[in-house]
Amino acid sequence: WALESGRVEDAARIADGLWWFWGLRAHWGRGLERLRALDPHLERLPLELRVRILTGSCYLEMESGDWKRSLEAGDRALPLARALGDPKRLVKALIYWANSHAHLASEFDGAHAAYDEGLAIAERIGDGWGMGWLLLNKGWVRRFEGLPEEGLEHLSRSLEHFGRQGSPTGIAWATTGIGLTH
């Protein structure tokens, strides 16, 4: 309704508030339908909201299996996040950019550079959420690369971060990664 009524920014804010939920609940089609409908209107949105929508698109496209669109959204989001100057937004953009490039394009060196950049920023600003997810994803990627010991180190550290935050989703993902690695 918001988009059809010309309230593009309202539609974008609603979609931004829901993309994580859509991803966690596997409502990828519903989420992507709404995020893709926003794409022609992105230039009309404030920079921060563009970064949020593109970051969400990168994540949902990856989860749905559309590798090309995930990589494109991540490649669009990251330079905008850098231009925004908000370290928390940059951390999130780095996470999803790295995930898509590692898992979908096997660009492991670039992904690890992005994870490491994000870790340095998250540590500097005290972003426990970012630290947990960066370590988790770095651990999963190291496991995929055939480096289980290094993967376990990162996954164990992510589990500690998620435990301190009381994040059941993070704890589940870290524990799963540790179990699969063993």
Short mmCIF file of N, CA and C in Angstrom, two decimals:
data_model
loop_
_atom_site.label_atom_id
_atom_site.label_comp_id
_atom_site.label_asym_id
_atom_site.label_seq_id
_atom_site.Cartn_x
_atom_site.Cartn_y
_atom_site.Cartn_z
N TRP A 1 0.82 -1.18 0.00
CA TRP A 1 0.00 0.00 0.00
C TRP A 1 0.87 1.26 0.00
N ALA A 2 1.90 1.27 0.86
CA ALA A 2 2.74 2.47 0.94
C ALA A 2 3.39 2.76 -0.41
N LEU A 3 3.93 1.75 -1.05
CA LEU A 3 4.58 1.96 -2.35
C LEU A 3 3.56 2.38 -3.41
N GLU A 4 2.44 1.70 -3.44
CA GLU A 4 1.39 2.03 -4.41
C GLU A 4 0.84 3.44 -4.19
N SER A 5 0.93 3.94 -2.97
CA SER A 5 0.42 5.27 -2.64
C SER A 5 1.48 6.35 -2.80
N GLY A 6 2.64 5.96 -3.34
CA GLY A 6 3.70 6.93 -3.56
C GLY A 6 4.49 7.27 -2.30
N ARG A 7 4.31 6.52 -1.26
CA ARG A 7 5.02 6.75 0.00
C ARG A 7 6.24 5.82 0.04
N VAL A 8 7.17 6.10 -0.86
CA VAL A 8 8.33 5.24 -1.08
C VAL A 8 9.17 5.11 0.18
N GLU A 9 9.43 6.21 0.86
CA GLU A 9 10.26 6.13 2.06
C GLU A 9 9.58 5.31 3.16
N ASP A 10 8.28 5.45 3.31
CA ASP A 10 7.56 4.63 4.28
C ASP A 10 7.66 3.15 3.91
N ALA A 11 7.46 2.85 2.63
CA ALA A 11 7.57 1.46 2.17
C ALA A 11 8.97 0.92 2.45
N ALA A 12 9.99 1.72 2.20
CA ALA A 12 11.37 1.29 2.43
C ALA A 12 11.64 1.07 3.92
N ARG A 13 11.12 1.93 4.76
CA ARG A 13 11.32 1.76 6.21
C ARG A 13 10.63 0.50 6.72
N ILE A 14 9.45 0.21 6.20
CA ILE A 14 8.76 -1.02 6.58
C ILE A 14 9.57 -2.24 6.13
N ALA A 15 10.00 -2.22 4.88
CA ALA A 15 10.79 -3.34 4.35
C ALA A 15 12.10 -3.50 5.12
N ASP A 16 12.73 -2.38 5.46
CA ASP A 16 13.97 -2.46 6.24
C ASP A 16 13.71 -3.09 7.61
N GLY A 17 12.58 -2.79 8.19
CA GLY A 17 12.26 -3.36 9.50
C GLY A 17 11.92 -4.83 9.45
N LEU A 18 11.66 -5.35 8.27
CA LEU A 18 11.21 -6.73 8.14
C LEU A 18 12.18 -7.68 7.45
N TRP A 19 13.23 -7.18 6.76
CA TRP A 19 14.03 -8.11 5.95
C TRP A 19 14.73 -9.17 6.79
N TRP A 20 15.17 -8.84 7.97
CA TRP A 20 15.82 -9.83 8.83
C TRP A 20 14.81 -10.91 9.23
N PHE A 21 13.60 -10.49 9.60
CA PHE A 21 12.53 -11.43 9.93
C PHE A 21 12.23 -12.34 8.74
N TRP A 22 12.07 -11.73 7.54
CA TRP A 22 11.78 -12.53 6.37
C TRP A 22 12.86 -13.58 6.14
N GLY A 23 14.11 -13.19 6.35
CA GLY A 23 15.20 -14.14 6.16
C GLY A 23 15.20 -15.25 7.20
N LEU A 24 15.01 -14.91 8.46
CA LEU A 24 15.03 -15.91 9.52
C LEU A 24 13.86 -16.88 9.42
N ARG A 25 12.75 -16.41 8.91
CA ARG A 25 11.55 -17.25 8.79
C ARG A 25 11.39 -17.86 7.41
N ALA A 26 12.41 -17.70 6.57
CA ALA A 26 12.42 -18.26 5.21
C ALA A 26 11.27 -17.73 4.35
N HIS A 27 10.90 -16.48 4.55
CA HIS A 27 9.91 -15.81 3.71
C HIS A 27 10.65 -15.02 2.62
N TRP A 28 11.58 -15.67 1.97
CA TRP A 28 12.44 -14.99 1.00
C TRP A 28 11.64 -14.41 -0.16
N GLY A 29 10.69 -15.18 -0.67
CA GLY A 29 9.90 -14.70 -1.81
C GLY A 29 9.13 -13.44 -1.47
N ARG A 30 8.47 -13.46 -0.32
CA ARG A 30 7.69 -12.29 0.11
C ARG A 30 8.61 -11.09 0.31
N GLY A 31 9.73 -11.31 0.97
CA GLY A 31 10.66 -10.22 1.21
C GLY A 31 11.27 -9.68 -0.06
N LEU A 32 11.69 -10.57 -0.93
CA LEU A 32 12.32 -10.13 -2.17
C LEU A 32 11.34 -9.40 -3.08
N GLU A 33 10.10 -9.83 -3.08
CA GLU A 33 9.08 -9.13 -3.88
C GLU A 33 9.02 -7.66 -3.46
N ARG A 34 9.05 -7.42 -2.17
CA ARG A 34 8.95 -6.05 -1.68
C ARG A 34 10.25 -5.27 -1.87
N LEU A 35 11.37 -5.92 -1.62
CA LEU A 35 12.65 -5.22 -1.80
C LEU A 35 12.92 -4.93 -3.26
N ARG A 36 12.61 -5.87 -4.13
CA ARG A 36 12.81 -5.64 -5.57
C ARG A 36 11.91 -4.52 -6.09
N ALA A 37 10.70 -4.42 -5.53
CA ALA A 37 9.79 -3.34 -5.95
C ALA A 37 10.35 -1.97 -5.59
N LEU A 38 11.20 -1.92 -4.58
CA LEU A 38 11.81 -0.65 -4.17
C LEU A 38 12.99 -0.25 -5.05
N ASP A 39 13.57 -1.20 -5.73
CA ASP A 39 14.81 -0.94 -6.47
C ASP A 39 14.72 0.26 -7.42
N PRO A 40 13.66 0.41 -8.21
CA PRO A 40 13.61 1.57 -9.12
C PRO A 40 13.50 2.92 -8.39
N HIS A 41 13.21 2.87 -7.11
CA HIS A 41 12.99 4.09 -6.33
C HIS A 41 14.16 4.42 -5.39
N LEU A 42 15.20 3.61 -5.40
CA LEU A 42 16.27 3.76 -4.41
C LEU A 42 16.91 5.14 -4.42
N GLU A 43 17.10 5.72 -5.58
CA GLU A 43 17.77 7.02 -5.67
C GLU A 43 16.99 8.13 -4.96
N ARG A 44 15.70 7.92 -4.77
CA ARG A 44 14.86 8.91 -4.08
C ARG A 44 14.97 8.81 -2.56
N LEU A 45 15.61 7.76 -2.06
CA LEU A 45 15.68 7.51 -0.62
C LEU A 45 16.93 8.13 -0.01
N PRO A 46 16.87 8.45 1.27
CA PRO A 46 18.08 8.89 1.96
C PRO A 46 19.15 7.80 1.88
N LEU A 47 20.40 8.22 1.89
CA LEU A 47 21.52 7.29 1.73
C LEU A 47 21.46 6.14 2.72
N GLU A 48 21.21 6.42 3.99
CA GLU A 48 21.17 5.35 4.99
C GLU A 48 20.12 4.30 4.65
N LEU A 49 18.97 4.73 4.20
CA LEU A 49 17.91 3.79 3.86
C LEU A 49 18.26 2.99 2.61
N ARG A 50 18.94 3.61 1.65
CA ARG A 50 19.41 2.86 0.47
C ARG A 50 20.36 1.75 0.90
N VAL A 51 21.28 2.09 1.81
CA VAL A 51 22.24 1.08 2.30
C VAL A 51 21.50 -0.06 2.98
N ARG A 52 20.53 0.27 3.80
CA ARG A 52 19.77 -0.76 4.52
C ARG A 52 19.02 -1.68 3.56
N ILE A 53 18.37 -1.10 2.56
CA ILE A 53 17.59 -1.90 1.61
C ILE A 53 18.52 -2.79 0.78
N LEU A 54 19.62 -2.24 0.31
CA LEU A 54 20.56 -3.05 -0.49
C LEU A 54 21.22 -4.13 0.34
N THR A 55 21.52 -3.85 1.60
CA THR A 55 22.09 -4.87 2.48
C THR A 55 21.09 -5.99 2.69
N GLY A 56 19.84 -5.64 2.95
CA GLY A 56 18.80 -6.65 3.09
C GLY A 56 18.61 -7.46 1.82
N SER A 57 18.68 -6.78 0.68
CA SER A 57 18.55 -7.48 -0.60
C SER A 57 19.70 -8.47 -0.81
N CYS A 58 20.90 -8.05 -0.46
CA CYS A 58 22.06 -8.94 -0.59
C CYS A 58 21.82 -10.21 0.21
N TYR A 59 21.37 -10.07 1.44
CA TYR A 59 21.10 -11.20 2.32
C TYR A 59 19.98 -12.10 1.77
N LEU A 60 18.83 -11.50 1.46
CA LEU A 60 17.70 -12.32 1.02
C LEU A 60 17.95 -12.97 -0.34
N GLU A 61 18.62 -12.26 -1.23
CA GLU A 61 18.94 -12.86 -2.54
C GLU A 61 19.85 -14.07 -2.34
N MET A 62 20.82 -13.96 -1.43
CA MET A 62 21.72 -15.08 -1.17
C MET A 62 20.94 -16.25 -0.59
N GLU A 63 20.09 -15.97 0.39
CA GLU A 63 19.32 -17.04 1.03
C GLU A 63 18.37 -17.72 0.04
N SER A 64 17.86 -16.96 -0.92
CA SER A 64 16.91 -17.53 -1.88
C SER A 64 17.62 -18.27 -3.02
N GLY A 65 18.94 -18.07 -3.12
CA GLY A 65 19.70 -18.76 -4.16
C GLY A 65 19.96 -17.96 -5.41
N ASP A 66 19.60 -16.68 -5.42
CA ASP A 66 19.87 -15.85 -6.59
C ASP A 66 21.24 -15.20 -6.41
N TRP A 67 22.26 -15.91 -6.81
CA TRP A 67 23.64 -15.50 -6.56
C TRP A 67 23.97 -14.19 -7.25
N LYS A 68 23.55 -14.08 -8.50
CA LYS A 68 23.89 -12.88 -9.27
C LYS A 68 23.32 -11.63 -8.60
N ARG A 69 22.06 -11.68 -8.23
CA ARG A 69 21.44 -10.51 -7.60
C ARG A 69 22.03 -10.24 -6.22
N SER A 70 22.39 -11.28 -5.50
CA SER A 70 23.01 -11.07 -4.19
C SER A 70 24.34 -10.34 -4.33
N LEU A 71 25.17 -10.80 -5.25
CA LEU A 71 26.46 -10.15 -5.47
C LEU A 71 26.27 -8.70 -5.91
N GLU A 72 25.32 -8.48 -6.81
CA GLU A 72 25.06 -7.11 -7.29
C GLU A 72 24.61 -6.20 -6.16
N ALA A 73 23.69 -6.68 -5.33
CA ALA A 73 23.19 -5.86 -4.22
C ALA A 73 24.32 -5.55 -3.23
N GLY A 74 25.13 -6.55 -2.92
CA GLY A 74 26.26 -6.33 -2.02
C GLY A 74 27.26 -5.34 -2.59
N ASP A 75 27.53 -5.47 -3.89
CA ASP A 75 28.47 -4.55 -4.55
C ASP A 75 27.92 -3.13 -4.59
N ARG A 76 26.62 -2.99 -4.64
CA ARG A 76 26.02 -1.64 -4.61
C ARG A 76 26.00 -1.09 -3.19
N ALA A 77 25.73 -1.94 -2.20
CA ALA A 77 25.59 -1.49 -0.81
C ALA A 77 26.91 -1.04 -0.20
N LEU A 78 27.98 -1.78 -0.46
CA LEU A 78 29.24 -1.51 0.25
C LEU A 78 29.80 -0.12 0.01
N PRO A 79 29.93 0.37 -1.22
CA PRO A 79 30.45 1.73 -1.39
C PRO A 79 29.53 2.80 -0.80
N LEU A 80 28.23 2.55 -0.84
CA LEU A 80 27.29 3.50 -0.24
C LEU A 80 27.46 3.52 1.28
N ALA A 81 27.67 2.34 1.87
CA ALA A 81 27.88 2.26 3.32
C ALA A 81 29.16 2.99 3.71
N ARG A 82 30.19 2.87 2.88
CA ARG A 82 31.43 3.60 3.15
C ARG A 82 31.18 5.11 3.09
N ALA A 83 30.42 5.53 2.09
CA ALA A 83 30.13 6.96 1.93
C ALA A 83 29.27 7.49 3.07
N LEU A 84 28.43 6.65 3.64
CA LEU A 84 27.52 7.06 4.71
C LEU A 84 28.29 7.49 5.95
N GLY A 85 29.38 6.80 6.25
CA GLY A 85 30.17 7.17 7.43
C GLY A 85 29.61 6.65 8.74
N ASP A 86 28.68 5.72 8.71
CA ASP A 86 28.11 5.12 9.91
C ASP A 86 28.78 3.76 10.12
N PRO A 87 29.62 3.61 11.14
CA PRO A 87 30.36 2.36 11.29
C PRO A 87 29.47 1.13 11.46
N LYS A 88 28.34 1.25 12.15
CA LYS A 88 27.45 0.08 12.31
C LYS A 88 26.87 -0.36 10.97
N ARG A 89 26.48 0.59 10.14
CA ARG A 89 25.96 0.26 8.80
C ARG A 89 27.06 -0.37 7.96
N LEU A 90 28.28 0.14 8.09
CA LEU A 90 29.40 -0.41 7.33
C LEU A 90 29.68 -1.85 7.76
N VAL A 91 29.63 -2.11 9.06
CA VAL A 91 29.85 -3.48 9.55
C VAL A 91 28.84 -4.43 8.92
N LYS A 92 27.56 -4.06 8.92
CA LYS A 92 26.53 -4.93 8.33
C LYS A 92 26.75 -5.12 6.83
N ALA A 93 27.08 -4.04 6.13
CA ALA A 93 27.33 -4.16 4.69
C ALA A 93 28.53 -5.07 4.42
N LEU A 94 29.57 -4.96 5.25
CA LEU A 94 30.75 -5.82 5.09
C LEU A 94 30.40 -7.29 5.33
N ILE A 95 29.57 -7.56 6.33
CA ILE A 95 29.16 -8.95 6.61
C ILE A 95 28.50 -9.56 5.39
N TYR A 96 27.48 -8.89 4.85
CA TYR A 96 26.71 -9.50 3.77
C TYR A 96 27.47 -9.48 2.45
N TRP A 97 28.29 -8.45 2.23
CA TRP A 97 29.14 -8.44 1.04
C TRP A 97 30.08 -9.63 1.10
N ALA A 98 30.75 -9.81 2.24
CA ALA A 98 31.71 -10.92 2.38
C ALA A 98 31.02 -12.27 2.25
N ASN A 99 29.85 -12.41 2.88
CA ASN A 99 29.13 -13.69 2.78
C ASN A 99 28.80 -14.03 1.34
N SER A 100 28.27 -13.06 0.61
CA SER A 100 27.89 -13.36 -0.77
C SER A 100 29.13 -13.66 -1.61
N HIS A 101 30.20 -12.92 -1.41
CA HIS A 101 31.39 -13.15 -2.22
C HIS A 101 32.11 -14.45 -1.85
N ALA A 102 32.06 -14.85 -0.59
CA ALA A 102 32.68 -16.12 -0.19
C ALA A 102 31.85 -17.30 -0.66
N HIS A 103 30.58 -17.29 -0.33
CA HIS A 103 29.73 -18.46 -0.59
C HIS A 103 29.29 -18.58 -2.04
N LEU A 104 29.14 -17.47 -2.71
CA LEU A 104 28.58 -17.51 -4.05
C LEU A 104 29.62 -17.40 -5.15
N ALA A 105 30.74 -16.73 -4.86
CA ALA A 105 31.76 -16.52 -5.89
C ALA A 105 33.11 -17.12 -5.50
N SER A 106 33.18 -17.76 -4.34
CA SER A 106 34.43 -18.36 -3.83
C SER A 106 35.58 -17.36 -3.81
N GLU A 107 35.27 -16.10 -3.53
CA GLU A 107 36.29 -15.05 -3.40
C GLU A 107 36.70 -14.97 -1.93
N PHE A 108 37.44 -16.00 -1.49
CA PHE A 108 37.74 -16.13 -0.07
C PHE A 108 38.66 -15.03 0.45
N ASP A 109 39.68 -14.66 -0.30
CA ASP A 109 40.61 -13.62 0.18
C ASP A 109 39.89 -12.30 0.39
N GLY A 110 39.08 -11.90 -0.58
CA GLY A 110 38.32 -10.66 -0.45
C GLY A 110 37.34 -10.72 0.70
N ALA A 111 36.70 -11.87 0.88
CA ALA A 111 35.74 -12.03 1.97
C ALA A 111 36.44 -11.90 3.32
N HIS A 112 37.58 -12.56 3.47
CA HIS A 112 38.28 -12.48 4.75
C HIS A 112 38.81 -11.07 5.02
N ALA A 113 39.21 -10.37 3.99
CA ALA A 113 39.63 -8.98 4.17
C ALA A 113 38.44 -8.15 4.67
N ALA A 114 37.26 -8.39 4.11
CA ALA A 114 36.07 -7.66 4.54
C ALA A 114 35.68 -8.04 5.96
N TYR A 115 35.73 -9.36 6.29
CA TYR A 115 35.43 -9.78 7.67
C TYR A 115 36.40 -9.10 8.64
N ASP A 116 37.68 -9.09 8.30
CA ASP A 116 38.69 -8.51 9.19
C ASP A 116 38.49 -7.00 9.35
N GLU A 117 38.15 -6.33 8.26
CA GLU A 117 37.86 -4.90 8.35
C GLU A 117 36.66 -4.67 9.27
N GLY A 118 35.62 -5.47 9.07
CA GLY A 118 34.43 -5.36 9.91
C GLY A 118 34.73 -5.65 11.37
N LEU A 119 35.57 -6.66 11.63
CA LEU A 119 35.93 -6.98 13.02
C LEU A 119 36.65 -5.82 13.69
N ALA A 120 37.56 -5.20 12.96
CA ALA A 120 38.29 -4.06 13.54
C ALA A 120 37.34 -2.91 13.87
N ILE A 121 36.40 -2.65 12.98
CA ILE A 121 35.42 -1.57 13.22
C ILE A 121 34.51 -1.95 14.39
N ALA A 122 33.96 -3.16 14.36
CA ALA A 122 33.04 -3.59 15.41
C ALA A 122 33.71 -3.56 16.78
N GLU A 123 34.95 -3.99 16.83
CA GLU A 123 35.67 -3.96 18.11
C GLU A 123 35.87 -2.52 18.58
N ARG A 124 36.22 -1.65 17.65
CA ARG A 124 36.46 -0.24 18.00
C ARG A 124 35.20 0.43 18.55
N ILE A 125 34.04 0.11 18.00
CA ILE A 125 32.80 0.78 18.42
C ILE A 125 32.01 -0.04 19.44
N GLY A 126 32.52 -1.21 19.82
CA GLY A 126 31.82 -2.03 20.81
C GLY A 126 30.55 -2.67 20.28
N ASP A 127 30.55 -3.07 19.03
CA ASP A 127 29.39 -3.68 18.38
C ASP A 127 29.44 -5.20 18.57
N GLY A 128 28.86 -5.68 19.66
CA GLY A 128 28.88 -7.12 19.95
C GLY A 128 28.12 -7.93 18.93
N TRP A 129 27.00 -7.39 18.42
CA TRP A 129 26.24 -8.09 17.38
C TRP A 129 27.12 -8.30 16.16
N GLY A 130 27.77 -7.23 15.72
CA GLY A 130 28.65 -7.32 14.55
C GLY A 130 29.79 -8.29 14.78
N MET A 131 30.41 -8.23 15.96
CA MET A 131 31.52 -9.14 16.26
C MET A 131 31.06 -10.59 16.16
N GLY A 132 29.91 -10.88 16.77
CA GLY A 132 29.42 -12.26 16.74
C GLY A 132 29.17 -12.76 15.34
N TRP A 133 28.51 -11.95 14.51
CA TRP A 133 28.18 -12.40 13.16
C TRP A 133 29.40 -12.44 12.25
N LEU A 134 30.32 -11.51 12.42
CA LEU A 134 31.54 -11.54 11.62
C LEU A 134 32.36 -12.78 11.94
N LEU A 135 32.54 -13.07 13.23
CA LEU A 135 33.30 -14.26 13.64
C LEU A 135 32.60 -15.54 13.18
N LEU A 136 31.28 -15.57 13.32
CA LEU A 136 30.52 -16.74 12.89
C LEU A 136 30.74 -17.02 11.41
N ASN A 137 30.55 -15.99 10.60
CA ASN A 137 30.66 -16.20 9.15
C ASN A 137 32.09 -16.49 8.73
N LYS A 138 33.05 -15.85 9.36
CA LYS A 138 34.46 -16.15 9.06
C LYS A 138 34.75 -17.62 9.40
N GLY A 139 34.21 -18.09 10.52
CA GLY A 139 34.39 -19.49 10.90
C GLY A 139 33.76 -20.46 9.92
N TRP A 140 32.53 -20.16 9.48
CA TRP A 140 31.87 -21.02 8.50
C TRP A 140 32.67 -21.07 7.20
N VAL A 141 33.17 -19.92 6.77
CA VAL A 141 33.93 -19.88 5.51
C VAL A 141 35.23 -20.66 5.66
N ARG A 142 35.92 -20.50 6.77
CA ARG A 142 37.17 -21.27 6.98
C ARG A 142 36.89 -22.77 6.95
N ARG A 143 35.76 -23.16 7.51
CA ARG A 143 35.37 -24.58 7.47
C ARG A 143 35.17 -25.02 6.02
N PHE A 144 34.48 -24.21 5.22
CA PHE A 144 34.27 -24.54 3.81
C PHE A 144 35.59 -24.61 3.05
N GLU A 145 36.55 -23.82 3.47
CA GLU A 145 37.86 -23.80 2.80
C GLU A 145 38.73 -25.00 3.21
N GLY A 146 38.27 -25.81 4.14
CA GLY A 146 39.05 -26.95 4.59
C GLY A 146 40.03 -26.60 5.69
N LEU A 147 39.73 -25.56 6.45
CA LEU A 147 40.58 -25.13 7.57
C LEU A 147 39.77 -25.24 8.87
N PRO A 148 39.50 -26.48 9.31
CA PRO A 148 38.59 -26.67 10.45
C PRO A 148 39.08 -26.07 11.76
N GLU A 149 40.38 -26.14 12.03
CA GLU A 149 40.88 -25.61 13.30
C GLU A 149 40.66 -24.10 13.38
N GLU A 150 40.97 -23.42 12.29
CA GLU A 150 40.75 -21.97 12.25
C GLU A 150 39.26 -21.66 12.32
N GLY A 151 38.47 -22.46 11.63
CA GLY A 151 37.02 -22.28 11.68
C GLY A 151 36.49 -22.43 13.09
N LEU A 152 36.96 -23.45 13.81
CA LEU A 152 36.51 -23.67 15.19
C LEU A 152 36.89 -22.50 16.09
N GLU A 153 38.06 -21.95 15.89
CA GLU A 153 38.49 -20.80 16.70
C GLU A 153 37.51 -19.64 16.54
N HIS A 154 37.17 -19.30 15.31
CA HIS A 154 36.26 -18.19 15.06
C HIS A 154 34.84 -18.52 15.54
N LEU A 155 34.39 -19.72 15.29
CA LEU A 155 33.04 -20.12 15.72
C LEU A 155 32.92 -20.11 17.24
N SER A 156 33.95 -20.56 17.93
CA SER A 156 33.93 -20.56 19.40
C SER A 156 33.88 -19.14 19.94
N ARG A 157 34.64 -18.26 19.32
CA ARG A 157 34.60 -16.85 19.75
C ARG A 157 33.23 -16.23 19.47
N SER A 158 32.62 -16.61 18.34
CA SER A 158 31.28 -16.06 18.04
C SER A 158 30.28 -16.57 19.07
N LEU A 159 30.40 -17.82 19.47
CA LEU A 159 29.50 -18.38 20.48
C LEU A 159 29.61 -17.60 21.79
N GLU A 160 30.82 -17.22 22.16
CA GLU A 160 31.01 -16.41 23.38
C GLU A 160 30.28 -15.07 23.25
N HIS A 161 30.43 -14.41 22.10
CA HIS A 161 29.75 -13.13 21.89
C HIS A 161 28.24 -13.29 21.97
N PHE A 162 27.71 -14.30 21.29
CA PHE A 162 26.26 -14.51 21.29
C PHE A 162 25.75 -14.90 22.66
N GLY A 163 26.56 -15.67 23.42
CA GLY A 163 26.17 -16.04 24.77
C GLY A 163 26.04 -14.81 25.67
N ARG A 164 26.99 -13.88 25.55
CA ARG A 164 26.93 -12.65 26.35
C ARG A 164 25.72 -11.80 25.97
N GLN A 165 25.33 -11.84 24.70
CA GLN A 165 24.19 -11.05 24.23
C GLN A 165 22.86 -11.75 24.47
N GLY A 166 22.91 -13.04 24.76
CA GLY A 166 21.67 -13.80 24.90
C GLY A 166 20.94 -13.95 23.58
N SER A 167 21.68 -14.16 22.49
CA SER A 167 21.09 -14.27 21.16
C SER A 167 20.86 -15.74 20.80
N PRO A 168 19.61 -16.23 20.91
CA PRO A 168 19.37 -17.63 20.58
C PRO A 168 19.70 -17.97 19.13
N THR A 169 19.43 -17.05 18.21
CA THR A 169 19.73 -17.31 16.80
C THR A 169 21.23 -17.45 16.60
N GLY A 170 22.00 -16.51 17.16
CA GLY A 170 23.45 -16.57 17.03
C GLY A 170 24.03 -17.82 17.70
N ILE A 171 23.52 -18.14 18.88
CA ILE A 171 23.99 -19.34 19.59
C ILE A 171 23.71 -20.59 18.75
N ALA A 172 22.52 -20.65 18.15
CA ALA A 172 22.17 -21.81 17.33
C ALA A 172 23.10 -21.94 16.13
N TRP A 173 23.35 -20.83 15.44
CA TRP A 173 24.23 -20.87 14.27
C TRP A 173 25.66 -21.23 14.66
N ALA A 174 26.17 -20.66 15.74
CA ALA A 174 27.54 -20.95 16.16
C ALA A 174 27.66 -22.41 16.59
N THR A 175 26.70 -22.89 17.35
CA THR A 175 26.73 -24.27 17.82
C THR A 175 26.62 -25.25 16.64
N THR A 176 25.78 -24.93 15.70
CA THR A 176 25.67 -25.75 14.49
C THR A 176 26.99 -25.80 13.75
N GLY A 177 27.62 -24.64 13.57
CA GLY A 177 28.91 -24.60 12.88
C GLY A 177 29.98 -25.41 13.60
N ILE A 178 30.00 -25.30 14.92
CA ILE A 178 30.98 -26.06 15.71
C ILE A 178 30.72 -27.55 15.55
N GLY A 179 29.45 -27.95 15.65
CA GLY A 179 29.10 -29.36 15.51
C GLY A 179 29.46 -29.90 14.13
N LEU A 180 29.13 -29.16 13.08
CA LEU A 180 29.46 -29.60 11.72
C LEU A 180 30.96 -29.68 11.51
N THR A 181 31.69 -28.76 12.11
CA THR A 181 33.14 -28.78 11.95
C THR A 181 33.74 -30.00 12.62
N HIS A 182 33.23 -30.34 13.79
CA HIS A 182 33.73 -31.56 14.46
C HIS A 182 33.30 -32.80 13.68
#
